[in-house]
mmCIF file of C-alpha atoms and ligand atoms in Angstrom:
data_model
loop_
_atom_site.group_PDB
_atom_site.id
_atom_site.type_symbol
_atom_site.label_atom_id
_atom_site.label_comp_id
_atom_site.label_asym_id
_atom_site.label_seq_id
_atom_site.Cartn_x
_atom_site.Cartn_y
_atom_site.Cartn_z
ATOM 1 C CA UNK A 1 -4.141 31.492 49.582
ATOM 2 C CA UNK A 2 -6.567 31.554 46.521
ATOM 3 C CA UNK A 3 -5.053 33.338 44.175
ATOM 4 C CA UNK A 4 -6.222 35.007 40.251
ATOM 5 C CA UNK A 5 -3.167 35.125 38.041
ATOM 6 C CA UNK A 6 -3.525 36.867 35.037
ATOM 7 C CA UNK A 7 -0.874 36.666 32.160
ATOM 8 C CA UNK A 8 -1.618 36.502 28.045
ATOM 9 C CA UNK A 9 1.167 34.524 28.035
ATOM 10 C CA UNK A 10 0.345 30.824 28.551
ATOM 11 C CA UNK A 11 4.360 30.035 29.684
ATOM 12 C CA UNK A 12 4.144 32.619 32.102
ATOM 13 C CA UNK A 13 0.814 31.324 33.357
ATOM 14 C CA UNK A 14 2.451 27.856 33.600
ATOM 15 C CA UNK A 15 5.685 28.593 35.446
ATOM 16 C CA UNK A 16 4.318 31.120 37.923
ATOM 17 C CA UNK A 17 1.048 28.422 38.786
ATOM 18 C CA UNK A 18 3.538 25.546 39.262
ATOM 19 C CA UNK A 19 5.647 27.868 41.865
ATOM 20 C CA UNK A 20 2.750 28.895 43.274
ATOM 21 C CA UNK A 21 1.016 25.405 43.603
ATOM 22 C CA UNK A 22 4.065 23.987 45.143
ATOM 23 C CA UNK A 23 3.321 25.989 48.483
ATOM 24 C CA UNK A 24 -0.163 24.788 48.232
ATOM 25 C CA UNK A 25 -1.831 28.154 46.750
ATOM 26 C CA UNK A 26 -5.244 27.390 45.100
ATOM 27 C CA UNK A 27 -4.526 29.217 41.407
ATOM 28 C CA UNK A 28 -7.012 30.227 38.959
ATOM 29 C CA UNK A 29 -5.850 31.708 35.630
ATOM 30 C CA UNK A 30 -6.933 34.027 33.092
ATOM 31 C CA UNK A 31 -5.227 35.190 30.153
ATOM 32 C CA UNK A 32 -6.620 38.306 29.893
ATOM 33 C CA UNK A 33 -7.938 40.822 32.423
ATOM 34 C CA UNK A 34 -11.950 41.303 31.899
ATOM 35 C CA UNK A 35 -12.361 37.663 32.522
ATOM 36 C CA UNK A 36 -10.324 37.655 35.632
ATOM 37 C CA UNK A 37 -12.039 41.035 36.910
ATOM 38 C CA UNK A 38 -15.219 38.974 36.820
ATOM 39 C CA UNK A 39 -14.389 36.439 38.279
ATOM 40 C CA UNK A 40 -13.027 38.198 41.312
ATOM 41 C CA UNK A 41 -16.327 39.989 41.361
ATOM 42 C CA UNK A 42 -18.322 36.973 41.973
ATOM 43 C CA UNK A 43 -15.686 35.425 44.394
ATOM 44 C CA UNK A 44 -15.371 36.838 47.384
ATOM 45 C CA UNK A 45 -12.713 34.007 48.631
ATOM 46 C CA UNK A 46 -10.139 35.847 46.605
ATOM 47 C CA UNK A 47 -7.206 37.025 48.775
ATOM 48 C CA UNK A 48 -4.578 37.499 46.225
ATOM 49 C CA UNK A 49 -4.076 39.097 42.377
ATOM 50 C CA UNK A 50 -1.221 38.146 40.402
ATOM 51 C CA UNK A 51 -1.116 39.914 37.430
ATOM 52 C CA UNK A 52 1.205 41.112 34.442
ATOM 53 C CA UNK A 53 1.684 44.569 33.499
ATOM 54 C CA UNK A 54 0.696 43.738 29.889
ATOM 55 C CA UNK A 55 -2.419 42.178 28.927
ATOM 56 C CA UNK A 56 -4.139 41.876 25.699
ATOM 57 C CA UNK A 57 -6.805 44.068 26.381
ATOM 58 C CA UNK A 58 -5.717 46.207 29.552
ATOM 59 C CA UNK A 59 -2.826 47.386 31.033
ATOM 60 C CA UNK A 60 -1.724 45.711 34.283
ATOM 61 C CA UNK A 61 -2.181 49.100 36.106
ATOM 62 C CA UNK A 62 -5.788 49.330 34.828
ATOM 63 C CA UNK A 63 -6.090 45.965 36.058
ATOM 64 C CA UNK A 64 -4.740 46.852 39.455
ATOM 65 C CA UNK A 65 -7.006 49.547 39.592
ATOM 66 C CA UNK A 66 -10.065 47.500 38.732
ATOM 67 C CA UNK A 67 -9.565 44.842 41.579
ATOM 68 C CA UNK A 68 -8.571 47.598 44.250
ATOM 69 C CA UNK A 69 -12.031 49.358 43.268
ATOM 70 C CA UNK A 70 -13.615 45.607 44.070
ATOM 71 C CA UNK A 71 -11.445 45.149 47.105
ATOM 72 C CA UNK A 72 -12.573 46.936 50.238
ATOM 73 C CA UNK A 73 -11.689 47.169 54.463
ATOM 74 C CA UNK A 74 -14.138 44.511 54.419
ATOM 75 C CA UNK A 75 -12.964 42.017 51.468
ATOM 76 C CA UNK A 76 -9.051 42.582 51.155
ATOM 77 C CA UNK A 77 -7.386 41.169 48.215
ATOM 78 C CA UNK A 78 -3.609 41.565 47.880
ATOM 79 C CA UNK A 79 -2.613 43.229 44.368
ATOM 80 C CA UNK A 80 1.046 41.836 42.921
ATOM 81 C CA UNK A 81 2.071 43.752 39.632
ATOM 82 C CA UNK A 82 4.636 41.796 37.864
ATOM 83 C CA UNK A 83 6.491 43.094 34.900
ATOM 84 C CA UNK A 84 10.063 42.268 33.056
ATOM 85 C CA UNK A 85 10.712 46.193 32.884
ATOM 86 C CA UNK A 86 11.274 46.606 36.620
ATOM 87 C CA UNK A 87 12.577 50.172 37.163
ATOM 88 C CA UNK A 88 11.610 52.857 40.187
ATOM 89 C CA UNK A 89 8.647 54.629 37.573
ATOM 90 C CA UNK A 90 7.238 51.193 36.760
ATOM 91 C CA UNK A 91 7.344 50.479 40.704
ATOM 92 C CA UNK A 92 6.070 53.547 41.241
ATOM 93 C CA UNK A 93 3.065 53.884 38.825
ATOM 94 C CA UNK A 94 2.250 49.890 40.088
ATOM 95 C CA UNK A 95 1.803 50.990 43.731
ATOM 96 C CA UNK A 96 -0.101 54.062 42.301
ATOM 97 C CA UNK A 97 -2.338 52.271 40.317
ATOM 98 C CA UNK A 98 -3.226 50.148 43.323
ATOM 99 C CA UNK A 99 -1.130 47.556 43.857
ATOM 100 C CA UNK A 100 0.458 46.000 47.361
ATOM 101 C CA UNK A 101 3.590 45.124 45.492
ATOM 102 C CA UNK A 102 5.358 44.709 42.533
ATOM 103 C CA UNK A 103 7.807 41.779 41.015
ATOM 104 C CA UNK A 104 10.028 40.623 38.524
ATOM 105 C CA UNK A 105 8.935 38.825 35.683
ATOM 106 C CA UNK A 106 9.594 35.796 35.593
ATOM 107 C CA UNK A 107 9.396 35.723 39.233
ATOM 108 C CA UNK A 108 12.707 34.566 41.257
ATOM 109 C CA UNK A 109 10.970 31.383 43.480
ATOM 110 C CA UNK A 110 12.005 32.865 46.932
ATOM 111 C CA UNK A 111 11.714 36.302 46.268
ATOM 112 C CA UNK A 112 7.687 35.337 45.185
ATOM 113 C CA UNK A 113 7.159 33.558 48.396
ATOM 114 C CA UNK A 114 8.494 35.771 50.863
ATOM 115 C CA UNK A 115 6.473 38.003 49.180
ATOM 116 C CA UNK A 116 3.692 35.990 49.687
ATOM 117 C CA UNK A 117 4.453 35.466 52.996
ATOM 118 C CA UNK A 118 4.178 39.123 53.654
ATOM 119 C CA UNK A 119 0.285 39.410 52.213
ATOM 120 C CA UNK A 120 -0.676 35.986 54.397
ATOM 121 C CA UNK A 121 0.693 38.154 57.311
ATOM 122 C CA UNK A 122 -1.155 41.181 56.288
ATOM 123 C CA UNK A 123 -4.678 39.283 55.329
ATOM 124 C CA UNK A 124 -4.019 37.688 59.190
ATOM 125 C CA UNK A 125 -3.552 41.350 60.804
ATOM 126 C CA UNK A 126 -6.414 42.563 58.012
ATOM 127 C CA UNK A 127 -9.140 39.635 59.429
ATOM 128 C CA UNK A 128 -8.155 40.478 63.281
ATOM 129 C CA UNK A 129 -9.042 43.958 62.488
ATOM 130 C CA UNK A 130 -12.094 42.724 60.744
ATOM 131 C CA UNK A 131 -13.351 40.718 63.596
ATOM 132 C CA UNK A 132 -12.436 43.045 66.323
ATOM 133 C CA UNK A 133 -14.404 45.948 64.458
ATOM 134 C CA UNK A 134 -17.639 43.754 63.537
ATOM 135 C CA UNK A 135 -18.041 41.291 66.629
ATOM 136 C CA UNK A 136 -19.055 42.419 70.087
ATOM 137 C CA UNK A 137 -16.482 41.762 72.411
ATOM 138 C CA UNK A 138 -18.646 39.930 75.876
ATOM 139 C CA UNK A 139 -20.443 37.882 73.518
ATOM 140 C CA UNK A 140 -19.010 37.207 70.071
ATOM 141 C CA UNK A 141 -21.906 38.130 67.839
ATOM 142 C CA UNK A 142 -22.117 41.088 65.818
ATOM 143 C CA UNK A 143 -21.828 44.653 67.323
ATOM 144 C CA UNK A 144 -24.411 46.589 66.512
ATOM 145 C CA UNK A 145 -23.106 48.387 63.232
ATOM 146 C CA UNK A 146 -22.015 45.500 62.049
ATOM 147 C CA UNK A 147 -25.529 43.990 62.843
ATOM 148 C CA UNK A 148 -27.092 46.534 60.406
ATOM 149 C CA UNK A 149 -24.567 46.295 57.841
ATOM 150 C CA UNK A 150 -25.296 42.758 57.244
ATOM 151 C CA UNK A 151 -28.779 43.947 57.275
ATOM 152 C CA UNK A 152 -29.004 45.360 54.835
ATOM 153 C CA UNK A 153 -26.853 43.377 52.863
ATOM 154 C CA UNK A 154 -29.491 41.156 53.568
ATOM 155 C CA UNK A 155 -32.513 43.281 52.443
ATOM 156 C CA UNK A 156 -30.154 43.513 49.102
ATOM 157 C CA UNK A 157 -30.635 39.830 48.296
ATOM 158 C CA UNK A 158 -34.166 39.927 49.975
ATOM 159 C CA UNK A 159 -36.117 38.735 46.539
ATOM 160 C CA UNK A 160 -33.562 35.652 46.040
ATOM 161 C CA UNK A 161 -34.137 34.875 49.608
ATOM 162 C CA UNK A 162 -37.353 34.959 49.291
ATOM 163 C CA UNK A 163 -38.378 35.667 53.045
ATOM 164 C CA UNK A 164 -37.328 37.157 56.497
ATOM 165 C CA UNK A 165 -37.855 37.401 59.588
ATOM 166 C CA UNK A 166 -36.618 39.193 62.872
ATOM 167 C CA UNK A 167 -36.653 38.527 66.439
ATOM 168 C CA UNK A 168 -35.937 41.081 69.173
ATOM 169 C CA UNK A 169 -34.769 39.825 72.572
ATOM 170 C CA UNK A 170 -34.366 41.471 75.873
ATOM 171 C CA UNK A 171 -33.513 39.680 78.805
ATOM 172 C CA UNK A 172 -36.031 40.389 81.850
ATOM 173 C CA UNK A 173 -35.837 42.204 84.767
ATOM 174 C CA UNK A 174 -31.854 42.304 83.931
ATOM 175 C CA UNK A 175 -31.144 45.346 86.350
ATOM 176 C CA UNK A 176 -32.600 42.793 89.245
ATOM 177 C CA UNK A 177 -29.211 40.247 88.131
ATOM 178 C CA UNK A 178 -26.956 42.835 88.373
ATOM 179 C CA UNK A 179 -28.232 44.428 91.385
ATOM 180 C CA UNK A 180 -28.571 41.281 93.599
ATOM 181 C CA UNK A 181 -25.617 39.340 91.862
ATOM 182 C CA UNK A 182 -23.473 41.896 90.434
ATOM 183 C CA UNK A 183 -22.356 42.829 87.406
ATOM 184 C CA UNK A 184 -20.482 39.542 86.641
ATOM 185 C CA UNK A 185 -23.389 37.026 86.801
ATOM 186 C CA UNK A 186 -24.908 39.737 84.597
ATOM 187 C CA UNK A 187 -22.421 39.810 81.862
ATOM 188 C CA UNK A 188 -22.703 35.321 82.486
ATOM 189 C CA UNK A 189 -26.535 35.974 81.449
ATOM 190 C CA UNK A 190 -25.770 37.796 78.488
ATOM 191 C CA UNK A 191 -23.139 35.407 77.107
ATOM 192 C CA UNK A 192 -25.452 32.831 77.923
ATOM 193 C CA UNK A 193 -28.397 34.536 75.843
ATOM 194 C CA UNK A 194 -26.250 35.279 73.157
ATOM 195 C CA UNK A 195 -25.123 31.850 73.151
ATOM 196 C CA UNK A 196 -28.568 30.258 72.588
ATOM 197 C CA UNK A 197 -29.458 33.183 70.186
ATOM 198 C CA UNK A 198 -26.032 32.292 67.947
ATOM 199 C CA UNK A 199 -27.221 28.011 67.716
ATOM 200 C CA UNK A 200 -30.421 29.405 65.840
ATOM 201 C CA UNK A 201 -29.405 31.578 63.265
ATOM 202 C CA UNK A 202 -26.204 32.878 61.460
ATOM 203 C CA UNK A 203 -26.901 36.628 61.900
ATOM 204 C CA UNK A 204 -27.269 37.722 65.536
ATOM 205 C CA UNK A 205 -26.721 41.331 67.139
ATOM 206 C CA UNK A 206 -26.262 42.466 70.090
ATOM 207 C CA UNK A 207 -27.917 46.171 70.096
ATOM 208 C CA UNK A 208 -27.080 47.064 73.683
ATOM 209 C CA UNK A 209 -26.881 46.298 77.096
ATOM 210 C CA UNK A 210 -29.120 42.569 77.267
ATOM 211 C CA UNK A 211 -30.950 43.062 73.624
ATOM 212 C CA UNK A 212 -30.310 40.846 70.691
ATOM 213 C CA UNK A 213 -31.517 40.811 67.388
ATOM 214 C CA UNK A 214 -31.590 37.678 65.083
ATOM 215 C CA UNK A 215 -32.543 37.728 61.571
ATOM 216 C CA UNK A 216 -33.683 34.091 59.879
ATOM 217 C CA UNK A 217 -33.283 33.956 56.084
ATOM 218 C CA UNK A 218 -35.891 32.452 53.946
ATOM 219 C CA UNK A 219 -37.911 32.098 57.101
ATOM 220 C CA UNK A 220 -41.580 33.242 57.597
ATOM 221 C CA UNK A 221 -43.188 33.935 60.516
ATOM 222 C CA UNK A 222 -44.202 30.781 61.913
ATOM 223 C CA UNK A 223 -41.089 29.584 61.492
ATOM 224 C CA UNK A 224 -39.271 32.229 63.404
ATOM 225 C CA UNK A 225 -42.038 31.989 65.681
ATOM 226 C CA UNK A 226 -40.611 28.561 66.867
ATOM 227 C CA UNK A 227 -37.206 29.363 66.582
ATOM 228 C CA UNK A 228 -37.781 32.288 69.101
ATOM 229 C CA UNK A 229 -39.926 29.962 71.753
ATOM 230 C CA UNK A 230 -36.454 27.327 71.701
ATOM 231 C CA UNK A 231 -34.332 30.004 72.489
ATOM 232 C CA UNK A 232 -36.965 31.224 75.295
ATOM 233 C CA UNK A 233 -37.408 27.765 76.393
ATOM 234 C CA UNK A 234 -33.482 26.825 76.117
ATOM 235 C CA UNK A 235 -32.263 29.832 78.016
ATOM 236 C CA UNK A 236 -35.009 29.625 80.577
ATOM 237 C CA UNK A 237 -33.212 26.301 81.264
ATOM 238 C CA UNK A 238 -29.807 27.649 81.535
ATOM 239 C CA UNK A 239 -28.132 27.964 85.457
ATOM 240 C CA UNK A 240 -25.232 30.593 85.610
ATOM 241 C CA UNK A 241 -23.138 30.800 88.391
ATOM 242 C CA UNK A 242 -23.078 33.461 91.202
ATOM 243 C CA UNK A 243 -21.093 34.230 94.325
ATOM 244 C CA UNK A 244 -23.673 31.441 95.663
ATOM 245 C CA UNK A 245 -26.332 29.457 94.669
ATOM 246 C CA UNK A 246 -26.760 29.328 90.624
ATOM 247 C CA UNK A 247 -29.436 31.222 89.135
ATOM 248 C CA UNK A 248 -31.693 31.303 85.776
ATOM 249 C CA UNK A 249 -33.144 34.012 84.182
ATOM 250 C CA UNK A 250 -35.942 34.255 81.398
ATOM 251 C CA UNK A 251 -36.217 36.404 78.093
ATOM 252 C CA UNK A 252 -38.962 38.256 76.199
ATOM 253 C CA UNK A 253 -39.075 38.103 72.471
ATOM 254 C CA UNK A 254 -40.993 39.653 69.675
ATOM 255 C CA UNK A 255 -41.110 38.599 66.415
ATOM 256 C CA UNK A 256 -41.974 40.177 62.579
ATOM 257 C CA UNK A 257 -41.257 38.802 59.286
ATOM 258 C CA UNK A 258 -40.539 40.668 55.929
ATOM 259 C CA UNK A 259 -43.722 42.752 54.270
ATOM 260 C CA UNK A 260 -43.577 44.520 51.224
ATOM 261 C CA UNK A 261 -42.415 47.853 51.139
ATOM 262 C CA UNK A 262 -40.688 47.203 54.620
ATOM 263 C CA UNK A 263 -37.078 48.556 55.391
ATOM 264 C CA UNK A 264 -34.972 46.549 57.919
ATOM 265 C CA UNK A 265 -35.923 49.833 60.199
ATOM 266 C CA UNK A 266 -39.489 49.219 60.162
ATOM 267 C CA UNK A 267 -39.406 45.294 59.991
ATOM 268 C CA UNK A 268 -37.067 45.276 63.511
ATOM 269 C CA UNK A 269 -39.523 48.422 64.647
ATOM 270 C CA UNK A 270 -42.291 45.890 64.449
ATOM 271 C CA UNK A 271 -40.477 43.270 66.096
ATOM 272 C CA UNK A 272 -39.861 45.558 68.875
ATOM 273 C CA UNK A 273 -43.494 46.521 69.409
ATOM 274 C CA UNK A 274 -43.750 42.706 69.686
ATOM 275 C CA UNK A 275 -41.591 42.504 72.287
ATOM 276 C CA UNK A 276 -42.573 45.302 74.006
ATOM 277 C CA UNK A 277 -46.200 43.599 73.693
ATOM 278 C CA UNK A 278 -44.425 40.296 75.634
ATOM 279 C CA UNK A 279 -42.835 42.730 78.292
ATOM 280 C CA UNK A 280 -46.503 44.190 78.881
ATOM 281 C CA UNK A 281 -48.390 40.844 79.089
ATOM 282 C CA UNK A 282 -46.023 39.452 81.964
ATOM 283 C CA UNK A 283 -42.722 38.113 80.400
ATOM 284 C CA UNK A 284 -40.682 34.975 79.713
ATOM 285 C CA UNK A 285 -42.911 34.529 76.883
ATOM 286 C CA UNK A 286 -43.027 35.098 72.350
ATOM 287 C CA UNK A 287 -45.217 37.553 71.002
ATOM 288 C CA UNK A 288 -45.766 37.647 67.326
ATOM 289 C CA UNK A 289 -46.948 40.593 65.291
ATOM 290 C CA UNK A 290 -50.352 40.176 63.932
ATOM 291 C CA UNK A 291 -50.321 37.898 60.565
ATOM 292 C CA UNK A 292 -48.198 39.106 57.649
ATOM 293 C CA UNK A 293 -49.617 38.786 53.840
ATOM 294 C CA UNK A 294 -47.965 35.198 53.129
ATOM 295 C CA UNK A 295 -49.254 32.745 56.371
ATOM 296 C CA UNK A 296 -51.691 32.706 58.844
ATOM 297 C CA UNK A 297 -51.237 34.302 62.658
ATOM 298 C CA UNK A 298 -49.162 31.854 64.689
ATOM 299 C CA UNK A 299 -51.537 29.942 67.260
ATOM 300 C CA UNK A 300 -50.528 30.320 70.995
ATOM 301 C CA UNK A 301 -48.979 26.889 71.334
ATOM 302 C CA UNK A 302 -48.420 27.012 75.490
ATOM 303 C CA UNK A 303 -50.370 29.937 76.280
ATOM 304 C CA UNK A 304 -47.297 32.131 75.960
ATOM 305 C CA UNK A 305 -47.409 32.908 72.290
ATOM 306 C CA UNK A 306 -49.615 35.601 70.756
ATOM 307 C CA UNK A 307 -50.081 38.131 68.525
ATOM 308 C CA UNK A 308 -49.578 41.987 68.574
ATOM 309 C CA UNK A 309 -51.912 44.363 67.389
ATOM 310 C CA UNK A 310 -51.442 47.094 64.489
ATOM 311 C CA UNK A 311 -52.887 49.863 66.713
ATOM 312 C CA UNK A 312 -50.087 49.042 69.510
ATOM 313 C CA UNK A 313 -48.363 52.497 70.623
ATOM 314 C CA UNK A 314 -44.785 52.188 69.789
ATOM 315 C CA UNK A 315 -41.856 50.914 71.716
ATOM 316 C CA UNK A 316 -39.888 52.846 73.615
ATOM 317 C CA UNK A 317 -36.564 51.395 73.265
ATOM 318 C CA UNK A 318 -35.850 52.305 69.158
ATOM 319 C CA UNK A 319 -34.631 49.023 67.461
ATOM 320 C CA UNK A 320 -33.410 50.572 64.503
ATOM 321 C CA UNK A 321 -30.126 52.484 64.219
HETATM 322 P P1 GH3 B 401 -37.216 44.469 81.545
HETATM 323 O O1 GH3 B 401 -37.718 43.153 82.000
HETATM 324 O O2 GH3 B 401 -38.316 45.470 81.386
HETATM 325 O O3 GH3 B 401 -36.361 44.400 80.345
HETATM 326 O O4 GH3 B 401 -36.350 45.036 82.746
HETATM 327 P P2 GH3 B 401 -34.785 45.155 82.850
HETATM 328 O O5 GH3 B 401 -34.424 45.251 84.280
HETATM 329 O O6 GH3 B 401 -34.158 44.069 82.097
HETATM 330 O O7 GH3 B 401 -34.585 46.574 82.185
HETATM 331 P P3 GH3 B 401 -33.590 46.962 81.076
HETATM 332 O O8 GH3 B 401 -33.785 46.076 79.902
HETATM 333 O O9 GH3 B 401 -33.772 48.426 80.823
HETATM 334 O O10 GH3 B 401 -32.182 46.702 81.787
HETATM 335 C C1 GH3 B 401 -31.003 46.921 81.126
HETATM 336 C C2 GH3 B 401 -29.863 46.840 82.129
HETATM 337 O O11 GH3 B 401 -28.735 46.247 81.513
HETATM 338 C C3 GH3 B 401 -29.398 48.164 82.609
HETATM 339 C C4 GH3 B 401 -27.893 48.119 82.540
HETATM 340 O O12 GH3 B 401 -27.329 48.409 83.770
HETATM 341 C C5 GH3 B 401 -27.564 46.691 82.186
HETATM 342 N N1 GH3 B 401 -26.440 46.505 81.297
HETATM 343 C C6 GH3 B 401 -26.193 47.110 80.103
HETATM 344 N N2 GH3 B 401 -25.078 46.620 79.551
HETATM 345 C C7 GH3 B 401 -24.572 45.683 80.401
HETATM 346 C C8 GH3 B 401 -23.427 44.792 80.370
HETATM 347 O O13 GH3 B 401 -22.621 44.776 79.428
HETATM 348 N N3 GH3 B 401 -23.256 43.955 81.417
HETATM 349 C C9 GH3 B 401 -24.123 43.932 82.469
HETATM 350 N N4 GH3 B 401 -23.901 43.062 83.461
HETATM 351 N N5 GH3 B 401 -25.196 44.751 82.532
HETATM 352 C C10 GH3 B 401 -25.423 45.601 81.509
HETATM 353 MG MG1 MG B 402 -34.398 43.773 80.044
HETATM 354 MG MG1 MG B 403 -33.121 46.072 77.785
#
């Protein structure tokens, strides 16, 4: 585990990081608590807090307090008071203050590890529940909370990033799969959509039934414009198997990049009218909005790219949440 220990005492700080290093723990030490607090702030690899109930500046329960504030269902860190007074009202005001658990000082070498053992157990169970409440469960990407979560996590660190862009995908004439090969060669096309989506960009949704969304950092339009046409092409090439003979399928997909003044609702609204656009004009084929303020339109490349107009009515199926 990485671990912040924070002790004033530099003895302390060197027996507890040699027991701790012994059973491989990554350690980094403070001496006092603001430095540690941020630190923890700006490292979100943090699973565990060591820290004394006295520190130069802060109490240890202030300290607790601080890190369970930074800690949340989605970035647990494990929260070890230790103190030399160990009594049932120091125990008690520890676990009130926020902490997991609470141990001698200095610690005794297997007490600290089975205690240590417990958190690694409880991070495990904590990341299970993580994944099983953020990923979707036919295909592996994102549900579709977690999908706009990251979102707008995204939009958060939009001007760092620089650019954006969203692509909307809907598999077509999906009812047609299930109808004539059931629902299993379906749920095959979806994984196999998903799959394809997932190679080309780190955030990918699924929003329902056969519609994905991914969202390219730092990329402009043109750029997502390509990505989306190798994940038509790609898929288009794909063979899933049925009762009998293997079958393909093809996707639509619109695409919109970041404007100014756009929300992630409006910027995956646009992409939809974009893909509603490639559902109208036949299909298996990348539509792009019309050009946003930092490049030029995207040229049809094979006759299946082009560009949406701003006077479009809007889609029917509502991308955002
Ligand atoms: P279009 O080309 O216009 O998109 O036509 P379509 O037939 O694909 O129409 P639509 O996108 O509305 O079809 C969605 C279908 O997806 C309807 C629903 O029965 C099916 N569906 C939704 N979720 C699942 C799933 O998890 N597995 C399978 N196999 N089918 C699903
Ligand atoms: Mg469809
Ligand atoms: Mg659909």
């Amino acid at each position: 585990m990485r671990i912040v220990l924070v002790d004033g005492s530099r003895v302390a700080i060197r027996v507890v990081r040699q027991l701790l290093e012994a059973r491989g723990h990554v350690v980094h030490a403070f001496a006092d608590g603001p430095e540690a607090l941020t630190f923890i702030k700006s490292h979100s690899s943090i699973d565990a807090v060591i820290v004394s109930a006295g520190l130069p500046s802060m109490t240890g329960f202030e300290f607790c307090w601080e890190t369970r504030l930074v800690s949340n269902s989605r970035r647990p860190i494990y929260i070890i008071l230790m103190s030399a007074d160990y009594d049932r009202h120091k125990l008690t005001e520890a676990l009130d203050s926020g902490a997991d658990d609470f141990i001698n000082k200095p610690p005794v070498p297997d007490e600290l590890y089975a205690r240590l053992r417990a958190a690694e157990r409880m991070a495990a169970m904590q990341d299970e529940l993580i994944r099983l409440a953020t990923t979707d469960p036919l295909t592996g990407v994102l549900n579709r909370r977690a999908l706009f979560e990251q979102a707008q996590q995204v939009c958060a660190r939009l001007e760092a990033i620089g650019a954006l862009a969203a692509i909307m995908i809907d598999v077509d004439h999906f009812k047609r799969v299930n109808d004539v090969h059931g629902h299993g060669a379906g749920d095959e096309v979806i994984r196999g959509l998903a799959g394809q989506a997932a190679a080309e960009a780190a955030i990918v949704g699924r929003l329902g039934g056969e519609e994905f969304v991914m969202l390219l950092e730092g990329v402009a339009l043109c750029g997502a414009v390509a990505v989306a046409e190798r994940v038509r092409l790609k898929f288009a090439g794909l063979r899933f198997a049925t009762g009998g003979e293997p079958i393909g399928a093809t996707c639509s997909l619109g695409v919109a990049a970041w404007r100014s003044g756009d929300s992630i609702d409006t910027l995956l609204r646009r992409a939809d009218m974009a893909l509603y656009r490639a559902k109208s004009e036949g299909r298996n084929r990348v539509v792009a909005e019309d050009d946003g303020p930092t490049e030029a339109e995207p040229r049809a490349t094979d006759g299946r790219i082009r560009s949406t107009q701003r006077d479009r009515p809007p889609a029917g199926a509502g991308a955002a949440a």
